CSV table of C-alpha atoms in Angstrom, one decimal:
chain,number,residue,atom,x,y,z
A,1,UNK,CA,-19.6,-22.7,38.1
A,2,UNK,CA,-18.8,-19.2,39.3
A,3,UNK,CA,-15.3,-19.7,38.1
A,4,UNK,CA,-16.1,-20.8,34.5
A,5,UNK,CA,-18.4,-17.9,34.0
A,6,UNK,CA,-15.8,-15.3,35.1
A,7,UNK,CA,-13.1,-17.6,32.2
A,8,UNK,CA,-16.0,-17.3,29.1
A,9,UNK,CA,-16.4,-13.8,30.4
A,10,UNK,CA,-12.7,-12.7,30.3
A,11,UNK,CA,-12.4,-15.0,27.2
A,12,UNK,CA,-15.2,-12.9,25.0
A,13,UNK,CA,-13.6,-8.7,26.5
A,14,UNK,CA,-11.9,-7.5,23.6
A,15,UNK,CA,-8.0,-6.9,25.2
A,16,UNK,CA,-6.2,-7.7,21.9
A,17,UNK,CA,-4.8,-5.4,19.1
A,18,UNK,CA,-6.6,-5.4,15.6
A,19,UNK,CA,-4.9,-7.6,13.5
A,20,UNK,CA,-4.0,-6.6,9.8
A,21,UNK,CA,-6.6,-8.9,8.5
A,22,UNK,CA,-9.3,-7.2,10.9
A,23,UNK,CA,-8.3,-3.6,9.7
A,24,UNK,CA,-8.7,-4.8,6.5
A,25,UNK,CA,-12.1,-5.5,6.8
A,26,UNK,CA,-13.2,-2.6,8.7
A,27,UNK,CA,-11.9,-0.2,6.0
A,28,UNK,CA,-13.4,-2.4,3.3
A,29,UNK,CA,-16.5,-1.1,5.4
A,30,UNK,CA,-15.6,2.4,5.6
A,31,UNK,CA,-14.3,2.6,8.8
A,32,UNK,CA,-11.2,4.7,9.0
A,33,UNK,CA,-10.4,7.4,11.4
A,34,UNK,CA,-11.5,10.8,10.2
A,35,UNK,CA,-11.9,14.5,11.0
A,36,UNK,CA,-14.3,16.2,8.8
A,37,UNK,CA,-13.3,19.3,10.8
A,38,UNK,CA,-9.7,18.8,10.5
A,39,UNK,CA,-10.6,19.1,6.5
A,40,UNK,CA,-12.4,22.3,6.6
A,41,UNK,CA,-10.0,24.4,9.3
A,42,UNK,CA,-7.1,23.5,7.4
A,43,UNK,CA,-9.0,24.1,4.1
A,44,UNK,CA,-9.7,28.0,5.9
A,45,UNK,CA,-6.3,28.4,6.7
A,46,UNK,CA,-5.0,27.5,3.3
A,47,UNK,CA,-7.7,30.3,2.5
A,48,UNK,CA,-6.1,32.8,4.8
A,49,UNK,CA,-2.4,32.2,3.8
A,50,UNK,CA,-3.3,32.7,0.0
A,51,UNK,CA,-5.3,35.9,0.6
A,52,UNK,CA,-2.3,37.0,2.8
A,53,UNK,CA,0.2,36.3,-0.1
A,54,UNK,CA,-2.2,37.6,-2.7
A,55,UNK,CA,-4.3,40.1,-1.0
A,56,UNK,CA,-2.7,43.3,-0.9
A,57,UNK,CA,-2.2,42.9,-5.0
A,58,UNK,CA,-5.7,41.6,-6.1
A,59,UNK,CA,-7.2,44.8,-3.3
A,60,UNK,CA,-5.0,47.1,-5.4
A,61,UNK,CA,-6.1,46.0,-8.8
A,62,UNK,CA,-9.6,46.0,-7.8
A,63,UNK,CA,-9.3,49.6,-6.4
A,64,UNK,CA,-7.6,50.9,-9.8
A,65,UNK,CA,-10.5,49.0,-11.2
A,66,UNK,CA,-13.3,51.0,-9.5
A,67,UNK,CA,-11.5,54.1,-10.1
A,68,UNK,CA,-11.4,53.6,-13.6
A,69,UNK,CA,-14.7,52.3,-14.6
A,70,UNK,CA,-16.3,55.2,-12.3
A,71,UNK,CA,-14.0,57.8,-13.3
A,72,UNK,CA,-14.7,57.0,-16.7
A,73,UNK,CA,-18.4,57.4,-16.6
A,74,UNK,CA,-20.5,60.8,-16.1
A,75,UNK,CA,-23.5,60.6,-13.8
A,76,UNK,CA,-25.2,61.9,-16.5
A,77,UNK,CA,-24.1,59.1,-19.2
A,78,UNK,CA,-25.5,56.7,-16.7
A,79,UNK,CA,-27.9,54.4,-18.1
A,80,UNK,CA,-29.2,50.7,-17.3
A,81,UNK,CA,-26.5,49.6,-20.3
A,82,UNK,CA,-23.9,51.2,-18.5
A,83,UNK,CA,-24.1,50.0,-15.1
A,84,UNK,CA,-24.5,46.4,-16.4
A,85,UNK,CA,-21.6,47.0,-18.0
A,86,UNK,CA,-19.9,47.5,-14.8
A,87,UNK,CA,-21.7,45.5,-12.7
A,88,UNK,CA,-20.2,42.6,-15.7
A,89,UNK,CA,-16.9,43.4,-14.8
A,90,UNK,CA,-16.9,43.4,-11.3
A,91,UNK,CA,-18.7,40.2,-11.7
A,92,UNK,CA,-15.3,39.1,-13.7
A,93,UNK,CA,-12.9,40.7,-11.5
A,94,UNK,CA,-14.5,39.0,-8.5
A,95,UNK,CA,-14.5,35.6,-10.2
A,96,UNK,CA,-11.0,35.6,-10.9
A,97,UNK,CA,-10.1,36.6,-7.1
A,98,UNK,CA,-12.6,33.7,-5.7
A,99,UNK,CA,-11.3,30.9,-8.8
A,100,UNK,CA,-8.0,30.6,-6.9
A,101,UNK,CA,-9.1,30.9,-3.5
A,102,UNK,CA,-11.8,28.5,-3.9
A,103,UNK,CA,-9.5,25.8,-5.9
A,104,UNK,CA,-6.7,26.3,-3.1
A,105,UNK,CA,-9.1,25.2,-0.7
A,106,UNK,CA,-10.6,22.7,-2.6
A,107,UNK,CA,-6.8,21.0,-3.1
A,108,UNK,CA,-6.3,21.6,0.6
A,109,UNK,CA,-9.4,19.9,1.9
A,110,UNK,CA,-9.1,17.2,-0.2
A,111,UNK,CA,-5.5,16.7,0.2
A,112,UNK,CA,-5.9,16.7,4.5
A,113,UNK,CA,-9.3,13.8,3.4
A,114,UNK,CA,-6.3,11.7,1.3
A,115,UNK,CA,-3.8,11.9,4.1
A,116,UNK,CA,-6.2,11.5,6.9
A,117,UNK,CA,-7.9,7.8,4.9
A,118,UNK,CA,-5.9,7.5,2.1
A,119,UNK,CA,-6.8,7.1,-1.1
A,120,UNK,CA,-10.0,4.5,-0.8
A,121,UNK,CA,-13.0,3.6,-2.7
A,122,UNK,CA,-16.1,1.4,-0.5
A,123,UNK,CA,-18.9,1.3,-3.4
A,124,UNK,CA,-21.4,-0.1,-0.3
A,125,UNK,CA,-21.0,3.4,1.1
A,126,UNK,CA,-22.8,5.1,-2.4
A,127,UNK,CA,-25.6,3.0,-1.9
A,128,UNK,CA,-29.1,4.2,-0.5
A,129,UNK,CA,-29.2,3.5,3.3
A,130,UNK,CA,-32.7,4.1,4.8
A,131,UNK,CA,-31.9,3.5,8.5
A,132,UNK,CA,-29.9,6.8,8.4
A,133,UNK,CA,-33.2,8.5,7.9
A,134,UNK,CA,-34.9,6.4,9.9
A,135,UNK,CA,-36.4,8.6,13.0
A,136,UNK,CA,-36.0,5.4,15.6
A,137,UNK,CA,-32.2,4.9,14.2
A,138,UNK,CA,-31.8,8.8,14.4
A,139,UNK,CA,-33.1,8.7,18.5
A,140,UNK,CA,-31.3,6.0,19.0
A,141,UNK,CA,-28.3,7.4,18.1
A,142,UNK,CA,-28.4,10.6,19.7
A,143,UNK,CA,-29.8,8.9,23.2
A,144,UNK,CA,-26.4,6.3,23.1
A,145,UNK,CA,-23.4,7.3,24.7
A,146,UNK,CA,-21.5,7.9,21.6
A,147,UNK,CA,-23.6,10.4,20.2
A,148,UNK,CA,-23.5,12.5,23.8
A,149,UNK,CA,-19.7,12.0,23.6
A,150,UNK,CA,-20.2,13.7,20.0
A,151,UNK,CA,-22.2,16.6,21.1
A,152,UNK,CA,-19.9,16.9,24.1
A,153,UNK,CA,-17.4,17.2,21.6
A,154,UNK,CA,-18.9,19.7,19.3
A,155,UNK,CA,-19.8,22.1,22.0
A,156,UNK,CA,-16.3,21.8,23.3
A,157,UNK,CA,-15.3,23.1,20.1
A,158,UNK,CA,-18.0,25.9,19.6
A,159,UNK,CA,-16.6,27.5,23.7
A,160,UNK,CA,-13.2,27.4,22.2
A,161,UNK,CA,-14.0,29.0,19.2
A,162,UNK,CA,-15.6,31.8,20.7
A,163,UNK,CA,-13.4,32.1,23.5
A,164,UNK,CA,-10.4,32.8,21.1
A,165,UNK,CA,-12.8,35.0,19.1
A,166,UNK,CA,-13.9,37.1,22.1
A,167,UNK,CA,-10.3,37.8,23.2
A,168,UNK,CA,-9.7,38.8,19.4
A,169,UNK,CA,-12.7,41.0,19.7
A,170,UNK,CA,-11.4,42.3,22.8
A,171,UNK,CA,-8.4,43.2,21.4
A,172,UNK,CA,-10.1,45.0,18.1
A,173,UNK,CA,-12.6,47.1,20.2
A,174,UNK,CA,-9.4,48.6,21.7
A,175,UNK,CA,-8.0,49.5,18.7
A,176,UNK,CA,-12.0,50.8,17.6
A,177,UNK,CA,-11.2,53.3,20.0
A,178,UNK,CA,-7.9,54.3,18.7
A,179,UNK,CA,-9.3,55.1,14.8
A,180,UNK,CA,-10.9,58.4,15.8
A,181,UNK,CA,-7.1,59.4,16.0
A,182,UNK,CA,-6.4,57.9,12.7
A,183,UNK,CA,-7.0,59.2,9.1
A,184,UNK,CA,-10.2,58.3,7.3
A,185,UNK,CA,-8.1,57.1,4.3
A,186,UNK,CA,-5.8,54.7,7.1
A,187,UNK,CA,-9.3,53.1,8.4
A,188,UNK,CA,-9.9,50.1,6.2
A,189,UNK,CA,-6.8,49.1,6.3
A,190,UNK,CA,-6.2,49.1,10.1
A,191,UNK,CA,-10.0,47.3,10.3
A,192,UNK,CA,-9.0,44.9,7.6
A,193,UNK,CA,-5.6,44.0,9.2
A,194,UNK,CA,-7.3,43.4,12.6
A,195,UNK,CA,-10.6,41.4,11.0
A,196,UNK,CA,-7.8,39.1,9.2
A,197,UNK,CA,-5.8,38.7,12.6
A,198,UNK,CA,-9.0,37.9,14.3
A,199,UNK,CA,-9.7,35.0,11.3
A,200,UNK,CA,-6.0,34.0,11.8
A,201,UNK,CA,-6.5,33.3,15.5
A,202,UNK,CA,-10.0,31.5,14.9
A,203,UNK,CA,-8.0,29.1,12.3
A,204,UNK,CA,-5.6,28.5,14.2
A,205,UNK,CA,-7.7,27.4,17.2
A,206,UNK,CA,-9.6,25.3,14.7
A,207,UNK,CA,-6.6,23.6,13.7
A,208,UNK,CA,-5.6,22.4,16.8
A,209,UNK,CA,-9.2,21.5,18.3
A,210,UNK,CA,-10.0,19.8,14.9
A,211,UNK,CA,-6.1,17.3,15.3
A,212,UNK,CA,-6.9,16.9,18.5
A,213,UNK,CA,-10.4,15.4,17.3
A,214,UNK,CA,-8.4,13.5,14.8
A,215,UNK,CA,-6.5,11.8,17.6
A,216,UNK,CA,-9.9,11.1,19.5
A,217,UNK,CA,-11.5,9.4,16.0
A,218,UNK,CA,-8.0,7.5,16.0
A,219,UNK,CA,-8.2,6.5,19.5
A,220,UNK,CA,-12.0,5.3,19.3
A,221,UNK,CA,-11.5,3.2,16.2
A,222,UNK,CA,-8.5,1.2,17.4
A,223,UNK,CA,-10.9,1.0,20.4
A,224,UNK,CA,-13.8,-0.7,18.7
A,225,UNK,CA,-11.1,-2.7,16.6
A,226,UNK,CA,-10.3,-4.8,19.1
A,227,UNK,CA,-10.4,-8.5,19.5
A,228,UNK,CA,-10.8,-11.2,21.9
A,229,UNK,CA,-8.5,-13.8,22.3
A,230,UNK,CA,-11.1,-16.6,20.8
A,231,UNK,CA,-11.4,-14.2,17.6
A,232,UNK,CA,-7.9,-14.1,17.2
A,233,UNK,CA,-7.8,-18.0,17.5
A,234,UNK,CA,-11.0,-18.3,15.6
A,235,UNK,CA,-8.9,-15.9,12.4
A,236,UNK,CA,-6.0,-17.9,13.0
A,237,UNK,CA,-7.7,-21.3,12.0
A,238,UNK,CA,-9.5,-18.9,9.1
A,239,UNK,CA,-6.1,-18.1,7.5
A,240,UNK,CA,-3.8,-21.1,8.2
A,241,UNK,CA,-6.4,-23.5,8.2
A,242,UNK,CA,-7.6,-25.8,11.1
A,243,UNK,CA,-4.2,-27.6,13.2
A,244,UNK,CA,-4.9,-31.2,12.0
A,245,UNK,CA,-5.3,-29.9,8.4
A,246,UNK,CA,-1.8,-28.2,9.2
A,247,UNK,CA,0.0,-31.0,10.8
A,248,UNK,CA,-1.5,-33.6,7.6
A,249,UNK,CA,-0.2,-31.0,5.4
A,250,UNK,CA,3.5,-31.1,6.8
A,251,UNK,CA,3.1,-35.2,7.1
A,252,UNK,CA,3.1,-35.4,3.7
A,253,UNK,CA,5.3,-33.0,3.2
A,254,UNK,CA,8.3,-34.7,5.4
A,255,UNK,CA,6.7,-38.1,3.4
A,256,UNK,CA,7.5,-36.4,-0.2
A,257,UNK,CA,10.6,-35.0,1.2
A,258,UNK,CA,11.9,-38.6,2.7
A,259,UNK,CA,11.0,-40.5,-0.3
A,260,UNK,CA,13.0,-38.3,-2.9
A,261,UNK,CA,15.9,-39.0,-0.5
A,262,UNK,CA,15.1,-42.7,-0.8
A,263,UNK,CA,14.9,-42.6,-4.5
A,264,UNK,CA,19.0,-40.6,-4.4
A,265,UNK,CA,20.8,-42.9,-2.6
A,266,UNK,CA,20.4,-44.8,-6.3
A,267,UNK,CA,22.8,-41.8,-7.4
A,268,UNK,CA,25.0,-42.5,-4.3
A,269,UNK,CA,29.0,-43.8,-4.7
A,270,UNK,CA,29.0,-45.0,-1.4
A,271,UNK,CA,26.5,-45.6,1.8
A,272,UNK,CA,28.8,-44.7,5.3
A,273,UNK,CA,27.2,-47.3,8.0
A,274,UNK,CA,27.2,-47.4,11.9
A,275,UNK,CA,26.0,-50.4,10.8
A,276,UNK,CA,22.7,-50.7,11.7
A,277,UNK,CA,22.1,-47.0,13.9
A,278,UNK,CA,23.3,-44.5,11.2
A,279,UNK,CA,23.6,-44.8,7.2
A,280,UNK,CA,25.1,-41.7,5.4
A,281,UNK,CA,24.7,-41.9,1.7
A,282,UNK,CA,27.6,-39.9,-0.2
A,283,UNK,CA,28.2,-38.6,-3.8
A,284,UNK,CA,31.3,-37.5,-5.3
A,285,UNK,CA,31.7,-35.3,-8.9
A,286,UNK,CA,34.7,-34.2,-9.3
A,287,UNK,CA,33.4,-31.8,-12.7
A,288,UNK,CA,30.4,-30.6,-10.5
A,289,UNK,CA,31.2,-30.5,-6.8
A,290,UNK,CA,34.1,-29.0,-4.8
A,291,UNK,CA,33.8,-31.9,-2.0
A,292,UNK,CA,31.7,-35.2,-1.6
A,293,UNK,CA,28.2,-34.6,-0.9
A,294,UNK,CA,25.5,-36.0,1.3
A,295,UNK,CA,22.7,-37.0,-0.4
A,296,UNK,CA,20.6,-39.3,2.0
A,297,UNK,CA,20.8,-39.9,5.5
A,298,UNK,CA,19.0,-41.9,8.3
A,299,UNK,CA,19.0,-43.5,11.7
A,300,UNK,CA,17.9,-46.4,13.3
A,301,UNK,CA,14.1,-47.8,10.8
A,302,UNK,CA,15.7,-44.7,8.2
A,303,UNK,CA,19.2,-45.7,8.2
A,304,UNK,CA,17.5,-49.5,7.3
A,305,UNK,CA,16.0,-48.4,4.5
A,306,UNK,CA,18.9,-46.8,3.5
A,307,UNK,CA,20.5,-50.1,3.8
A,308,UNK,CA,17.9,-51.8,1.3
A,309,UNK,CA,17.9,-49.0,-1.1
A,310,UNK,CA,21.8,-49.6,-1.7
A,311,UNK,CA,22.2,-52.9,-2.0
A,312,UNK,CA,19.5,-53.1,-4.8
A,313,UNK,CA,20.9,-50.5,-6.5
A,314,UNK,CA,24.6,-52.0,-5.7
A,315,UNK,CA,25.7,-48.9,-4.0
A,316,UNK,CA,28.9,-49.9,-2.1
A,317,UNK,CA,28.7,-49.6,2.2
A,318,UNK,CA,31.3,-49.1,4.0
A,319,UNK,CA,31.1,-49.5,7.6
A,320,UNK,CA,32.4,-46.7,9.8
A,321,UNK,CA,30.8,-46.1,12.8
A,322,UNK,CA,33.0,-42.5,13.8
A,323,UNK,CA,32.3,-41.1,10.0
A,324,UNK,CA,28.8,-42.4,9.9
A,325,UNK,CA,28.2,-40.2,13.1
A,326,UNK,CA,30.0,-37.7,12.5
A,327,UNK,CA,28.6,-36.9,8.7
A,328,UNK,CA,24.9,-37.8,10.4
A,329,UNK,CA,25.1,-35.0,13.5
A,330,UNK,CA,26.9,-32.7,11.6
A,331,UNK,CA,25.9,-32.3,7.5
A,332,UNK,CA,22.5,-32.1,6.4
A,333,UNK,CA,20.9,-33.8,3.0
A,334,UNK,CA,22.3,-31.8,0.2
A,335,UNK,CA,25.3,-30.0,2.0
A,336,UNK,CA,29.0,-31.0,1.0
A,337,UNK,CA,31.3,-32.1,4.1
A,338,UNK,CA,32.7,-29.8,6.2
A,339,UNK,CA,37.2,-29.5,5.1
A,340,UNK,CA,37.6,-31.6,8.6
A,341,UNK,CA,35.9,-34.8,7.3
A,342,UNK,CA,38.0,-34.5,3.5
A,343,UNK,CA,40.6,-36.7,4.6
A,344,UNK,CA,38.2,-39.5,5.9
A,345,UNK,CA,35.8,-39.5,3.4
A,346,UNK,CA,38.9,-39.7,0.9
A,347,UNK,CA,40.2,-42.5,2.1
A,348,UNK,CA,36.2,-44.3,1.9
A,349,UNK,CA,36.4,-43.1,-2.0
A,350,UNK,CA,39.6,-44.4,-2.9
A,351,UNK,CA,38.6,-47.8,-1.0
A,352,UNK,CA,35.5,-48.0,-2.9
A,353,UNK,CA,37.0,-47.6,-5.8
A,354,UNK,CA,39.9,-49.8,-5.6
A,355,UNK,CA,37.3,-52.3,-4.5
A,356,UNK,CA,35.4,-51.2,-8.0
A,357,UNK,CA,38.7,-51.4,-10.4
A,358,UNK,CA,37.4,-47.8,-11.0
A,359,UNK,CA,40.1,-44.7,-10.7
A,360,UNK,CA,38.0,-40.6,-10.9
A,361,UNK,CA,40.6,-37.7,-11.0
């Protein structure tokens, strides 16, 4: 008893690799490995990388900007016309800095979604689900062990994060202390340089916390993809059908298969006999084939029947007991004859014909 329990056990533990059919399924469902952080620190770097390109060019024209509108106006002239005036194109200058940033980040985080899931559309998922809000589903899910693993995970993340950030910040308080030695007009740009260092460091870090979470949600999913042996049997029978349905199916195939080669030794020029063991039915064209071919062949209840087939449709048999084994072991249905057998078989022909009053070039 003991030992059957421990063979239903072992039989239901999911050892096996997901099959095809299986991942299917599961992404019809949604369930795909993801990153959603992967998405937005790669979407942050992108953000960094343009501003480094662009930045130095769109802080220049915004400069010349300021100096211009405010040059331009007397503190006098002022009026609530006037500073909405400026405000409006600030407003405009700022859009047109933030447009292209914002789109580059946009293209980035959904390119990294596309790559991670490809492209996918599960219309079940845009459908209301109350359970989510449910407050029983909601404990239940952060009491199981997946959802410590998650918030083991997250505040993983949140120490590395600030640890890189609080060396960074280490790093820029040292150079704090250097910028009483520095002009006023060099200050913003040694603070900017060193805040977009600091942000370069964070992404970074992100970057690689967030793939390695990728390879987690990767690692997990093939995880809870697997199968047990009885599901891959019980998917097998689901997709080739049960084994006696099978083994009917290729009955009646060999029977279909057996009775069109009953139905050509009609087209046969002569039937190569054992006598009774073997019965190799041969045709000969010399328009249409390069060498005689064998177009039925049989032993023992099949060479028979053979038998019967040609002498009601007067097909000629010739017994030869060597040829009739050698053409049977060695040239299947539909082949010609191997060049070692021409001379043989030629001398069969010519018989049968002689025997016929009938000469073929």
């Amino acid at each position: 008893m003991l030992t059957l329990q421990l063979q239903r056990f072992a039989a239901g533990e999911r050892t096996e690799r997901a099959t095809p059919r299986r991942r299917q399924e599961a992404r019809k469902e949604g369930r795909v490995a993801r990153s959603p952080e992967l998405t937005s620190a790669v979407a942050f770097a992108a953000v960094l990388v343009v501003m480094r390109i662009l930045g130095p060019a769109v802080w220049g024209e915004w400069e010349n900007l300021i100096e211009r509108d405010l040059g331009s106006v007397s503190t006098k002239s002022w009026t609530v016309e006037t500073v909405r005036a400026l405000m409006a194109q600030q407003v405009m200058m700022a859009a047109r800095i933030m447009i292209p940033i914002a789109l580059v980040a946009v293209i980035a985080g959904l390119a990294v979604a596309v790559i991670q899931v490809r492209p996918m559309f599960v219309p079940r998922l845009l459908l209301p689900d109350f359970t989510r809000i449910s407050p029983a589903t909601g404990i239940r899910r952060i009491a199981s062990l997946q959802g410590a693993v998650e918030a083991l995970k997250s505040l993983l993340k949140f120490a590395a994060v600030v640890a890189v950030a609080y060396t960074s910040m280490a790093s820029l308080a040292r150079e704090m202390v250097n910028l009483s030695a520095a002009e006023l007009a060099a200050v913003p740009s040694i603070l900017g340089r060193s805040v977009f260092n600091l942000a370069i460091r964070v992404a970074v870090a992100m970057v690689a916390i967030a793939a390695i979470d990728y390879g987690y949600q990767r690692y997990h999913l093939e995880r809870s993809l697997r199968m047990s042996k009885q599901e891959l049997k019980d998917e097998l029978k689901e997709t080739e059908g049960n084994p006696l349905m099978r083994s009917a199916i290729r009955r009646r195939a060999r029977q279909f298969a057996q009775r069109r080669m009953m139905e050509s030794v009609a087209k046969a020029d002569v039937v190569i006999t054992n006598p009774t063991h073997y019965a190799v039915a041969l045709a000969y064209e010399s328009d249409a084939m390069r060498a005689p071919q064998v177009l039925a062949k049989g032993a023992d209840f099949v060479a028979q029947e053979i038998r019967r087939r040609a002498e009601a449709h007067d097909v000629p048999l010739v017994e030869n007991p060597p040829l009739a084994q050698a053409l049977y072991k060695t040239v299947d249905i539909g082949q010609e004859i191997p060049p070692d057998l021409y001379q043989a078989v030629a001398e069969v022909l010519a018989y049968v014909y002689r025997m016929r009053g009938m000469g073929r070039r």
